[in-house]
mmCIF file of C-alpha atoms and ligand atoms in Angstrom:
data_model
loop_
_atom_site.group_PDB
_atom_site.id
_atom_site.type_symbol
_atom_site.label_atom_id
_atom_site.label_comp_id
_atom_site.label_asym_id
_atom_site.label_seq_id
_atom_site.Cartn_x
_atom_site.Cartn_y
_atom_site.Cartn_z
ATOM 1 C CA UNK N 1 33.520 122.729 -125.627
ATOM 2 C CA UNK N 2 29.845 122.366 -123.252
ATOM 3 C CA UNK N 3 28.954 123.021 -120.087
ATOM 4 C CA UNK N 4 29.041 119.511 -119.689
ATOM 5 C CA UNK N 5 32.031 118.529 -121.159
ATOM 6 C CA UNK N 6 34.006 121.451 -118.937
ATOM 7 C CA UNK N 7 31.753 120.077 -116.072
ATOM 8 C CA UNK N 8 33.724 116.287 -116.397
ATOM 9 C CA UNK N 9 36.796 117.290 -117.979
ATOM 10 C CA UNK N 10 37.709 119.692 -114.054
ATOM 11 C CA UNK N 11 36.563 116.852 -111.370
ATOM 12 C CA UNK N 12 38.484 114.165 -113.589
ATOM 13 C CA UNK N 13 40.960 116.482 -112.855
ATOM 14 C CA UNK N 14 40.394 117.624 -109.247
ATOM 15 C CA UNK N 15 39.699 113.854 -108.390
ATOM 16 C CA UNK N 16 43.381 113.150 -109.834
ATOM 17 C CA UNK N 17 44.555 114.853 -107.043
ATOM 18 C CA UNK N 18 45.648 113.273 -103.505
ATOM 19 C CA UNK N 19 42.320 113.976 -101.545
ATOM 20 C CA UNK N 20 40.925 112.957 -98.576
ATOM 21 C CA UNK N 21 37.691 112.004 -97.259
ATOM 22 C CA UNK N 22 35.930 115.725 -96.695
ATOM 23 C CA UNK N 23 37.468 116.846 -100.047
ATOM 24 C CA UNK N 24 35.841 113.790 -101.407
ATOM 25 C CA UNK N 25 32.500 114.953 -99.646
ATOM 26 C CA UNK N 26 32.828 118.094 -100.715
ATOM 27 C CA UNK N 27 33.789 117.541 -104.358
ATOM 28 C CA UNK N 28 30.482 115.782 -104.033
ATOM 29 C CA UNK N 29 28.254 118.143 -102.071
ATOM 30 C CA UNK N 30 29.318 120.256 -105.392
ATOM 31 C CA UNK N 31 28.220 118.320 -108.115
ATOM 32 C CA UNK N 32 25.284 116.693 -106.845
ATOM 33 C CA UNK N 33 23.873 118.488 -104.233
ATOM 34 C CA UNK N 34 20.472 120.063 -104.261
ATOM 35 C CA UNK N 35 22.352 123.224 -105.825
ATOM 36 C CA UNK N 36 25.444 121.231 -107.254
ATOM 37 C CA UNK N 37 26.564 121.628 -110.466
ATOM 38 C CA UNK N 38 25.731 118.625 -112.157
ATOM 39 C CA UNK N 39 21.836 119.292 -109.996
ATOM 40 C CA UNK N 40 21.980 122.418 -111.604
ATOM 41 C CA UNK N 41 22.229 121.151 -115.336
ATOM 42 C CA UNK N 42 19.052 118.677 -114.907
ATOM 43 C CA UNK N 43 17.532 121.152 -114.530
ATOM 44 C CA UNK N 44 18.264 122.557 -117.713
ATOM 45 C CA UNK N 45 16.201 120.571 -119.081
ATOM 46 C CA UNK N 46 13.045 121.637 -119.275
ATOM 47 C CA UNK N 47 14.302 124.389 -121.406
ATOM 48 C CA UNK N 48 15.790 122.840 -124.203
ATOM 49 C CA UNK N 49 13.840 121.900 -127.535
ATOM 50 C CA UNK N 50 13.028 118.544 -127.803
ATOM 51 C CA UNK N 51 15.449 117.592 -129.975
ATOM 52 C CA UNK N 52 17.894 119.055 -128.539
ATOM 53 C CA UNK N 53 17.071 117.070 -125.403
ATOM 54 C CA UNK N 54 17.633 113.743 -125.751
ATOM 55 C CA UNK N 55 21.176 113.776 -126.310
ATOM 56 C CA UNK N 56 21.289 116.503 -123.767
ATOM 57 C CA UNK N 57 20.143 114.587 -120.542
ATOM 58 C CA UNK N 58 22.194 110.913 -122.464
ATOM 59 C CA UNK N 59 25.436 112.770 -122.662
ATOM 60 C CA UNK N 60 24.530 114.013 -119.044
ATOM 61 C CA UNK N 61 24.260 111.015 -117.644
ATOM 62 C CA UNK N 62 27.236 109.669 -118.688
ATOM 63 C CA UNK N 63 28.961 111.942 -117.291
ATOM 64 C CA UNK N 64 26.628 111.833 -113.666
ATOM 65 C CA UNK N 65 27.533 108.453 -114.278
ATOM 66 C CA UNK N 66 31.242 108.604 -115.088
ATOM 67 C CA UNK N 67 31.991 110.853 -112.326
ATOM 68 C CA UNK N 68 29.794 109.318 -109.326
ATOM 69 C CA UNK N 69 31.370 106.192 -109.661
ATOM 70 C CA UNK N 70 34.504 107.865 -109.543
ATOM 71 C CA UNK N 71 33.891 109.448 -106.376
ATOM 72 C CA UNK N 72 32.164 106.300 -104.912
ATOM 73 C CA UNK N 73 35.710 104.861 -105.694
ATOM 74 C CA UNK N 74 37.856 107.203 -104.584
ATOM 75 C CA UNK N 75 35.646 106.316 -100.689
ATOM 76 C CA UNK N 76 36.461 103.316 -101.112
ATOM 77 C CA UNK N 77 39.838 103.666 -101.376
ATOM 78 C CA UNK N 78 40.494 106.581 -98.335
ATOM 79 C CA UNK N 79 38.097 104.161 -96.753
ATOM 80 C CA UNK N 80 40.630 101.356 -96.620
ATOM 81 C CA UNK N 81 43.618 102.924 -96.457
ATOM 82 C CA UNK N 82 42.254 104.046 -93.000
ATOM 83 C CA UNK N 83 41.374 100.839 -92.557
ATOM 84 C CA UNK N 84 44.986 99.532 -92.971
ATOM 85 C CA UNK N 85 46.900 102.438 -91.417
ATOM 86 C CA UNK N 86 45.133 101.074 -87.982
ATOM 87 C CA UNK N 87 45.299 97.475 -88.241
ATOM 88 C CA UNK N 88 48.606 98.106 -88.564
ATOM 89 C CA UNK N 89 49.068 100.130 -85.668
ATOM 90 C CA UNK N 90 47.166 98.315 -83.213
ATOM 91 C CA UNK N 91 49.099 95.280 -84.435
ATOM 92 C CA UNK N 92 49.471 92.759 -81.307
ATOM 93 C CA UNK N 93 52.999 91.569 -80.983
ATOM 94 C CA UNK N 94 52.575 88.364 -80.025
ATOM 95 C CA UNK N 95 56.420 87.406 -79.364
ATOM 96 C CA UNK N 96 56.047 89.717 -76.408
ATOM 97 C CA UNK N 97 56.383 87.772 -73.039
ATOM 98 C CA UNK N 98 53.927 86.923 -70.695
ATOM 99 C CA UNK N 99 53.025 88.769 -67.714
ATOM 100 C CA UNK N 100 53.705 86.089 -64.263
ATOM 101 C CA UNK N 101 50.637 84.575 -63.856
ATOM 102 C CA UNK N 102 50.234 83.537 -60.298
ATOM 103 C CA UNK N 103 47.495 81.973 -57.891
ATOM 104 C CA UNK N 104 46.326 82.036 -54.749
ATOM 105 C CA UNK N 105 46.664 79.348 -52.331
ATOM 106 C CA UNK N 106 43.799 77.916 -49.924
ATOM 107 C CA UNK N 107 45.009 78.581 -46.239
ATOM 108 C CA UNK N 108 45.020 74.856 -44.753
ATOM 109 C CA UNK N 109 42.820 76.146 -41.909
ATOM 110 C CA UNK N 110 40.477 76.822 -44.686
ATOM 111 C CA UNK N 111 41.372 73.785 -45.788
ATOM 112 C CA UNK N 112 40.484 71.510 -43.060
ATOM 113 C CA UNK N 113 37.632 73.452 -41.645
ATOM 114 C CA UNK N 114 36.103 72.744 -46.004
ATOM 115 C CA UNK N 115 36.802 68.898 -44.560
ATOM 116 C CA UNK N 116 35.853 68.467 -41.608
ATOM 117 C CA UNK N 117 32.159 70.714 -42.743
ATOM 118 C CA UNK N 118 32.220 68.119 -45.609
ATOM 119 C CA UNK N 119 32.855 65.357 -43.487
ATOM 120 C CA UNK N 120 29.607 66.123 -40.525
ATOM 121 C CA UNK N 121 27.138 67.253 -42.939
ATOM 122 C CA UNK N 122 27.510 63.806 -44.486
ATOM 123 C CA UNK N 123 25.684 62.408 -41.044
ATOM 124 C CA UNK N 124 22.966 65.498 -40.619
ATOM 125 C CA UNK N 125 24.925 68.154 -39.605
ATOM 126 C CA UNK N 126 24.278 71.805 -40.886
ATOM 127 C CA UNK N 127 27.107 74.633 -40.375
ATOM 128 C CA UNK N 128 26.237 77.649 -37.729
ATOM 129 C CA UNK N 129 27.938 80.571 -37.999
ATOM 130 C CA UNK N 130 28.669 83.243 -34.235
ATOM 131 C CA UNK N 131 30.627 86.025 -33.809
ATOM 132 C CA UNK N 132 33.821 87.191 -32.904
ATOM 133 C CA UNK N 133 32.673 89.372 -30.458
ATOM 134 C CA UNK N 134 30.444 87.664 -28.276
ATOM 135 C CA UNK N 135 28.703 89.021 -25.033
ATOM 136 C CA UNK N 136 29.496 87.473 -21.716
ATOM 137 C CA UNK N 137 26.291 85.712 -20.752
ATOM 138 C CA UNK N 138 26.538 83.567 -24.224
ATOM 139 C CA UNK N 139 29.800 82.879 -23.542
ATOM 140 C CA UNK N 140 29.999 81.795 -19.931
ATOM 141 C CA UNK N 141 27.078 82.227 -18.166
ATOM 142 C CA UNK N 142 24.268 80.372 -20.394
ATOM 143 C CA UNK N 143 27.498 78.010 -20.445
ATOM 144 C CA UNK N 144 26.362 76.756 -16.875
ATOM 145 C CA UNK N 145 30.113 78.756 -16.073
ATOM 146 C CA UNK N 146 29.892 80.618 -12.385
ATOM 147 C CA UNK N 147 31.280 83.564 -11.719
ATOM 148 C CA UNK N 148 34.348 82.271 -9.921
ATOM 149 C CA UNK N 149 35.007 79.886 -12.947
ATOM 150 C CA UNK N 150 38.900 80.518 -13.957
ATOM 151 C CA UNK N 151 38.094 80.506 -17.550
ATOM 152 C CA UNK N 152 36.266 84.390 -17.069
ATOM 153 C CA UNK N 153 39.938 85.291 -16.066
ATOM 154 C CA UNK N 154 41.292 88.618 -17.029
ATOM 155 C CA UNK N 155 44.446 86.348 -17.644
ATOM 156 C CA UNK N 156 42.298 84.211 -19.784
ATOM 157 C CA UNK N 157 40.163 86.253 -21.695
ATOM 158 C CA UNK N 158 39.773 89.818 -23.426
ATOM 159 C CA UNK N 159 37.376 91.683 -22.526
ATOM 160 C CA UNK N 160 36.368 94.617 -24.659
ATOM 161 C CA UNK N 161 34.553 96.926 -21.895
ATOM 162 C CA UNK N 162 35.586 97.056 -18.017
ATOM 163 C CA UNK N 163 32.070 95.913 -16.952
ATOM 164 C CA UNK N 164 33.065 93.118 -18.536
ATOM 165 C CA UNK N 165 29.996 92.393 -20.957
ATOM 166 C CA UNK N 166 31.584 92.375 -23.944
ATOM 167 C CA UNK N 167 34.722 89.875 -24.997
ATOM 168 C CA UNK N 168 36.914 88.049 -27.805
ATOM 169 C CA UNK N 169 34.452 84.621 -27.409
ATOM 170 C CA UNK N 170 37.119 81.899 -26.275
ATOM 171 C CA UNK N 171 35.346 79.086 -27.398
ATOM 172 C CA UNK N 172 32.867 77.841 -30.421
ATOM 173 C CA UNK N 173 30.204 77.367 -27.714
ATOM 174 C CA UNK N 174 28.123 80.283 -27.069
ATOM 175 C CA UNK N 175 27.223 78.984 -30.529
ATOM 176 C CA UNK N 176 25.562 76.420 -29.050
ATOM 177 C CA UNK N 177 23.600 79.008 -27.394
ATOM 178 C CA UNK N 178 22.597 81.036 -30.141
ATOM 179 C CA UNK N 179 21.830 78.346 -31.762
ATOM 180 C CA UNK N 180 18.668 77.284 -29.612
ATOM 181 C CA UNK N 181 17.583 80.282 -28.241
ATOM 182 C CA UNK N 182 17.086 80.654 -31.948
ATOM 183 C CA UNK N 183 15.126 77.772 -33.095
ATOM 184 C CA UNK N 184 12.945 75.096 -31.161
ATOM 185 C CA UNK N 185 14.771 71.098 -30.949
ATOM 186 C CA UNK N 186 16.063 68.150 -32.588
ATOM 187 C CA UNK N 187 19.076 70.639 -33.410
ATOM 188 C CA UNK N 188 22.161 68.908 -35.224
ATOM 189 C CA UNK N 189 24.967 72.104 -36.101
ATOM 190 C CA UNK N 190 28.674 72.060 -36.263
ATOM 191 C CA UNK N 191 29.856 75.267 -36.008
ATOM 192 C CA UNK N 192 33.480 76.300 -37.191
ATOM 193 C CA UNK N 193 34.781 79.595 -36.643
ATOM 194 C CA UNK N 194 38.170 81.936 -34.670
ATOM 195 C CA UNK N 195 38.392 82.063 -30.790
ATOM 196 C CA UNK N 196 40.308 84.030 -28.645
ATOM 197 C CA UNK N 197 42.369 83.458 -25.585
ATOM 198 C CA UNK N 198 45.645 85.604 -23.981
ATOM 199 C CA UNK N 199 47.724 82.553 -24.681
ATOM 200 C CA UNK N 200 51.053 81.940 -26.903
ATOM 201 C CA UNK N 201 53.866 79.588 -27.458
ATOM 202 C CA UNK N 202 54.653 76.713 -29.769
ATOM 203 C CA UNK N 203 51.754 75.390 -29.185
ATOM 204 C CA UNK N 204 49.006 78.376 -28.242
ATOM 205 C CA UNK N 205 48.348 81.315 -30.296
ATOM 206 C CA UNK N 206 45.997 84.235 -28.697
ATOM 207 C CA UNK N 207 43.049 83.407 -32.242
ATOM 208 C CA UNK N 208 43.064 79.505 -32.702
ATOM 209 C CA UNK N 209 39.809 77.907 -34.684
ATOM 210 C CA UNK N 210 37.761 75.471 -33.729
ATOM 211 C CA UNK N 211 34.523 73.792 -34.224
ATOM 212 C CA UNK N 212 32.059 73.087 -31.639
ATOM 213 C CA UNK N 213 29.473 70.237 -32.663
ATOM 214 C CA UNK N 214 25.486 69.786 -30.474
ATOM 215 C CA UNK N 215 23.433 66.833 -31.047
ATOM 216 C CA UNK N 216 20.285 67.587 -29.239
ATOM 217 C CA UNK N 217 16.970 65.108 -29.526
ATOM 218 C CA UNK N 218 14.934 63.056 -28.011
ATOM 219 C CA UNK N 219 16.335 59.868 -26.398
ATOM 220 C CA UNK N 220 20.649 60.145 -27.326
ATOM 221 C CA UNK N 221 23.273 59.717 -25.583
ATOM 222 C CA UNK N 222 27.434 58.987 -25.020
ATOM 223 C CA UNK N 223 27.187 56.099 -27.067
ATOM 224 C CA UNK N 224 25.798 58.575 -30.352
ATOM 225 C CA UNK N 225 28.775 60.821 -29.258
ATOM 226 C CA UNK N 226 31.296 57.949 -29.500
ATOM 227 C CA UNK N 227 29.970 57.098 -32.784
ATOM 228 C CA UNK N 228 29.733 60.824 -34.514
ATOM 229 C CA UNK N 229 33.375 60.835 -32.971
ATOM 230 C CA UNK N 230 35.306 57.962 -34.141
ATOM 231 C CA UNK N 231 33.318 58.288 -37.746
ATOM 232 C CA UNK N 232 34.952 61.739 -37.794
ATOM 233 C CA UNK N 233 38.078 61.113 -36.892
ATOM 234 C CA UNK N 234 38.584 57.976 -39.065
ATOM 235 C CA UNK N 235 37.490 59.878 -42.169
ATOM 236 C CA UNK N 236 38.994 63.218 -41.432
ATOM 237 C CA UNK N 237 42.472 61.269 -41.140
ATOM 238 C CA UNK N 238 41.836 58.062 -43.775
ATOM 239 C CA UNK N 239 42.366 55.680 -42.715
ATOM 240 C CA UNK N 240 40.149 52.274 -41.439
ATOM 241 C CA UNK N 241 40.969 52.465 -37.863
ATOM 242 C CA UNK N 242 41.156 54.231 -35.399
ATOM 243 C CA UNK N 243 42.703 54.136 -31.410
ATOM 244 C CA UNK N 244 40.381 56.095 -29.403
ATOM 245 C CA UNK N 245 40.560 57.414 -25.443
ATOM 246 C CA UNK N 246 37.842 59.205 -23.492
ATOM 247 C CA UNK N 247 39.109 60.920 -20.191
ATOM 248 C CA UNK N 248 36.381 62.527 -17.691
ATOM 249 C CA UNK N 249 36.855 65.676 -17.906
ATOM 250 C CA UNK N 250 35.565 68.472 -16.726
ATOM 251 C CA UNK N 251 33.869 71.526 -18.629
ATOM 252 C CA UNK N 252 30.484 72.984 -16.619
ATOM 253 C CA UNK N 253 28.787 73.209 -19.235
ATOM 254 C CA UNK N 254 28.204 69.121 -19.651
ATOM 255 C CA UNK N 255 27.943 66.258 -17.856
ATOM 256 C CA UNK N 256 29.359 63.928 -17.784
ATOM 257 C CA UNK N 257 32.403 65.199 -19.619
ATOM 258 C CA UNK N 258 35.715 63.770 -21.445
ATOM 259 C CA UNK N 259 38.685 64.380 -23.381
ATOM 260 C CA UNK N 260 39.500 62.664 -26.480
ATOM 261 C CA UNK N 261 42.719 61.670 -27.239
ATOM 262 C CA UNK N 262 44.175 59.440 -30.013
ATOM 263 C CA UNK N 263 46.405 56.807 -30.519
ATOM 264 C CA UNK N 264 49.666 57.353 -32.866
ATOM 265 C CA UNK N 265 53.091 56.914 -33.541
ATOM 266 C CA UNK N 266 56.571 57.933 -35.227
ATOM 267 C CA UNK N 267 57.698 56.180 -37.795
ATOM 268 C CA UNK N 268 60.754 57.751 -39.861
ATOM 269 C CA UNK N 269 59.950 60.951 -38.396
ATOM 270 C CA UNK N 270 56.023 61.253 -39.198
ATOM 271 C CA UNK N 271 52.763 60.941 -37.165
ATOM 272 C CA UNK N 272 51.280 57.748 -37.541
ATOM 273 C CA UNK N 273 47.794 58.378 -36.364
ATOM 274 C CA UNK N 274 45.626 54.867 -35.351
ATOM 275 C CA UNK N 275 48.549 52.956 -34.408
ATOM 276 C CA UNK N 276 50.999 53.150 -31.870
ATOM 277 C CA UNK N 277 51.212 53.675 -27.744
ATOM 278 C CA UNK N 278 51.503 57.408 -27.474
ATOM 279 C CA UNK N 279 48.148 59.562 -26.567
ATOM 280 C CA UNK N 280 47.426 63.110 -28.551
ATOM 281 C CA UNK N 281 44.150 65.024 -27.120
ATOM 282 C CA UNK N 282 42.555 66.379 -29.972
ATOM 283 C CA UNK N 283 38.918 67.411 -28.992
ATOM 284 C CA UNK N 284 36.674 68.260 -25.296
ATOM 285 C CA UNK N 285 32.727 66.607 -25.195
ATOM 286 C CA UNK N 286 30.336 65.762 -23.045
ATOM 287 C CA UNK N 287 26.634 65.525 -22.056
ATOM 288 C CA UNK N 288 24.522 68.847 -22.354
ATOM 289 C CA UNK N 289 24.328 69.892 -19.043
ATOM 290 C CA UNK N 290 20.644 70.190 -18.154
ATOM 291 C CA UNK N 291 21.349 74.052 -17.001
ATOM 292 C CA UNK N 292 22.711 74.817 -20.780
ATOM 293 C CA UNK N 293 18.742 73.656 -21.638
ATOM 294 C CA UNK N 294 16.602 75.225 -18.998
ATOM 295 C CA UNK N 295 18.656 78.110 -20.243
ATOM 296 C CA UNK N 296 17.592 78.037 -23.631
ATOM 297 C CA UNK N 297 14.152 77.129 -22.652
ATOM 298 C CA UNK N 298 14.406 73.575 -24.317
ATOM 299 C CA UNK N 299 12.843 71.173 -22.208
ATOM 300 C CA UNK N 300 16.119 68.358 -20.589
ATOM 301 C CA UNK N 301 13.199 65.952 -18.940
ATOM 302 C CA UNK N 302 12.480 65.019 -22.917
ATOM 303 C CA UNK N 303 16.094 66.051 -24.808
ATOM 304 C CA UNK N 304 19.355 65.376 -24.174
ATOM 305 C CA UNK N 305 22.227 65.970 -26.526
ATOM 306 C CA UNK N 306 26.112 66.049 -26.096
ATOM 307 C CA UNK N 307 28.244 68.379 -27.375
ATOM 308 C CA UNK N 308 32.003 68.508 -28.744
ATOM 309 C CA UNK N 309 34.648 71.037 -29.260
ATOM 310 C CA UNK N 310 37.872 70.239 -32.042
ATOM 311 C CA UNK N 311 40.591 72.236 -32.404
ATOM 312 C CA UNK N 312 41.035 72.375 -35.969
ATOM 313 C CA UNK N 313 45.136 73.864 -36.445
ATOM 314 C CA UNK N 314 46.212 70.907 -34.093
ATOM 315 C CA UNK N 315 44.118 69.162 -36.365
ATOM 316 C CA UNK N 316 45.276 70.864 -39.757
ATOM 317 C CA UNK N 317 48.800 70.632 -37.621
ATOM 318 C CA UNK N 318 48.540 66.034 -37.822
ATOM 319 C CA UNK N 319 47.240 66.269 -40.798
ATOM 320 C CA UNK N 320 49.384 67.843 -42.907
ATOM 321 C CA UNK N 321 53.015 67.258 -40.901
ATOM 322 C CA UNK N 322 53.081 71.557 -39.733
ATOM 323 C CA UNK N 323 55.435 71.931 -36.327
ATOM 324 C CA UNK N 324 54.793 75.295 -35.299
ATOM 325 C CA UNK N 325 50.903 76.672 -35.314
ATOM 326 C CA UNK N 326 52.801 80.123 -35.183
ATOM 327 C CA UNK N 327 53.465 79.588 -38.779
ATOM 328 C CA UNK N 328 49.858 79.761 -39.348
ATOM 329 C CA UNK N 329 48.542 83.626 -38.549
ATOM 330 C CA UNK N 330 52.340 84.960 -39.393
ATOM 331 C CA UNK N 331 51.188 85.641 -43.624
ATOM 332 C CA UNK N 332 54.220 84.635 -45.005
ATOM 333 C CA UNK N 333 53.799 83.662 -48.243
ATOM 334 C CA UNK N 334 56.234 81.525 -48.823
ATOM 335 C CA UNK N 335 55.242 79.404 -46.341
ATOM 336 C CA UNK N 336 51.350 79.372 -47.392
ATOM 337 C CA UNK N 337 52.788 78.341 -51.241
ATOM 338 C CA UNK N 338 54.408 75.407 -48.934
ATOM 339 C CA UNK N 339 51.474 74.589 -47.526
ATOM 340 C CA UNK N 340 48.632 76.057 -49.073
ATOM 341 C CA UNK N 341 46.076 74.075 -51.333
ATOM 342 C CA UNK N 342 45.166 75.101 -54.936
ATOM 343 C CA UNK N 343 41.825 75.702 -55.379
ATOM 344 C CA UNK N 344 40.176 73.011 -57.507
ATOM 345 C CA UNK N 345 39.432 74.228 -60.510
ATOM 346 C CA UNK N 346 42.595 74.785 -61.740
ATOM 347 C CA UNK N 347 42.496 76.297 -64.726
ATOM 348 C CA UNK N 348 44.752 73.918 -67.302
ATOM 349 C CA UNK N 349 46.571 77.440 -68.837
ATOM 350 C CA UNK N 350 47.716 77.332 -65.115
ATOM 351 C CA UNK N 351 51.617 78.322 -64.243
ATOM 352 C CA UNK N 352 51.902 79.231 -60.566
ATOM 353 C CA UNK N 353 53.677 78.052 -58.557
ATOM 354 C CA UNK N 354 52.385 74.171 -57.506
ATOM 355 C CA UNK N 355 53.049 71.685 -54.127
HETATM 356 N N1 LIG Y 1 34.499 74.326 -25.412
HETATM 357 C C1 LIG Y 1 35.207 73.836 -25.068
HETATM 358 C C2 LIG Y 1 36.482 74.575 -25.182
HETATM 359 O O1 LIG Y 1 37.144 74.881 -25.904
HETATM 360 C C3 LIG Y 1 34.933 72.489 -25.482
HETATM 361 C C4 LIG Y 1 33.913 71.630 -25.570
HETATM 362 C C5 LIG Y 1 33.024 72.035 -26.684
HETATM 363 C C6 LIG Y 1 33.594 70.587 -25.091
HETATM 364 C C7 LIG Y 1 31.402 71.128 -26.321
HETATM 365 C C8 LIG Y 1 32.724 69.155 -23.971
HETATM 366 C C9 LIG Y 1 31.465 70.300 -24.897
HETATM 367 O O2 LIG Y 1 37.600 73.810 -24.686
#
């Protein structure tokens, strides 16, 4: 039996066995590697006489092709088997129940801040922010609040140091000061945010929210203030008509000062805004005191304007029928699910609790 025939028979037999990829590759090297059996046979060609060479070469090529094809098929088979095995293992069981998908809710206070901001931005107000931890100057002195004013009392204000220089801001009015110190008039801003006072009952919490408004320009008068607040209340409560009353009041940083009440009545146990003969206080306001303008280097003979401070939590309670302010800050998830708002971009596969 010739060498070629022997190689062929041996390897056909070997390749019939159950082999893994490594073993097949090893056989491949044994045959076709640099010093492989088939490769060595090709090297013999030169030593043969011409008439023998032709036949030998053709036989050798046949064997080479046969073995090569067999090896390629074998490798393909093994690889396909491995892929199938992997697919089998990684198969996704689509009959499994899905994990519960619960989406968060927007807190009524955040919702109302967004509503207020968009209503005021329609008439040219921009939104400013100030820190919760304020200094005594911005919170009181610059706002024309005398040293002996009761608002400065320890019972009302949370001081953060013994010298009473740092405090948790008691209103959003210090943002008026920050804004005017930072820029030149005219100013037309609102400033929503957290405020703090030592108070706690059904309608008062130590932390609450206000939105400050400030409009300073040449020739701004109380008519502008009334028009602005009238527009805001109507937009906010989504009513065409509103009953509004300006009651004389006092704030050190405005002159004259007023507190604003809106008319309402109770119909079927629900508050209806804009009708009836009951009054509800919603905000404080007035024309900015000349002393405040002087403190921020704005000339009161040239510029003047109005300011207001609205209680956000109270507006949220009124609009959305929530009767205990303390629940706003209890972090009770059930309460939030009931009174909270869905984000606007609710996906179509949304499965959370809805309002
Ligand atoms: N800062 C006042 C308060 O907290 C409200 C207010 C703001 C009044 C602006 C007048 C002008 O009660």
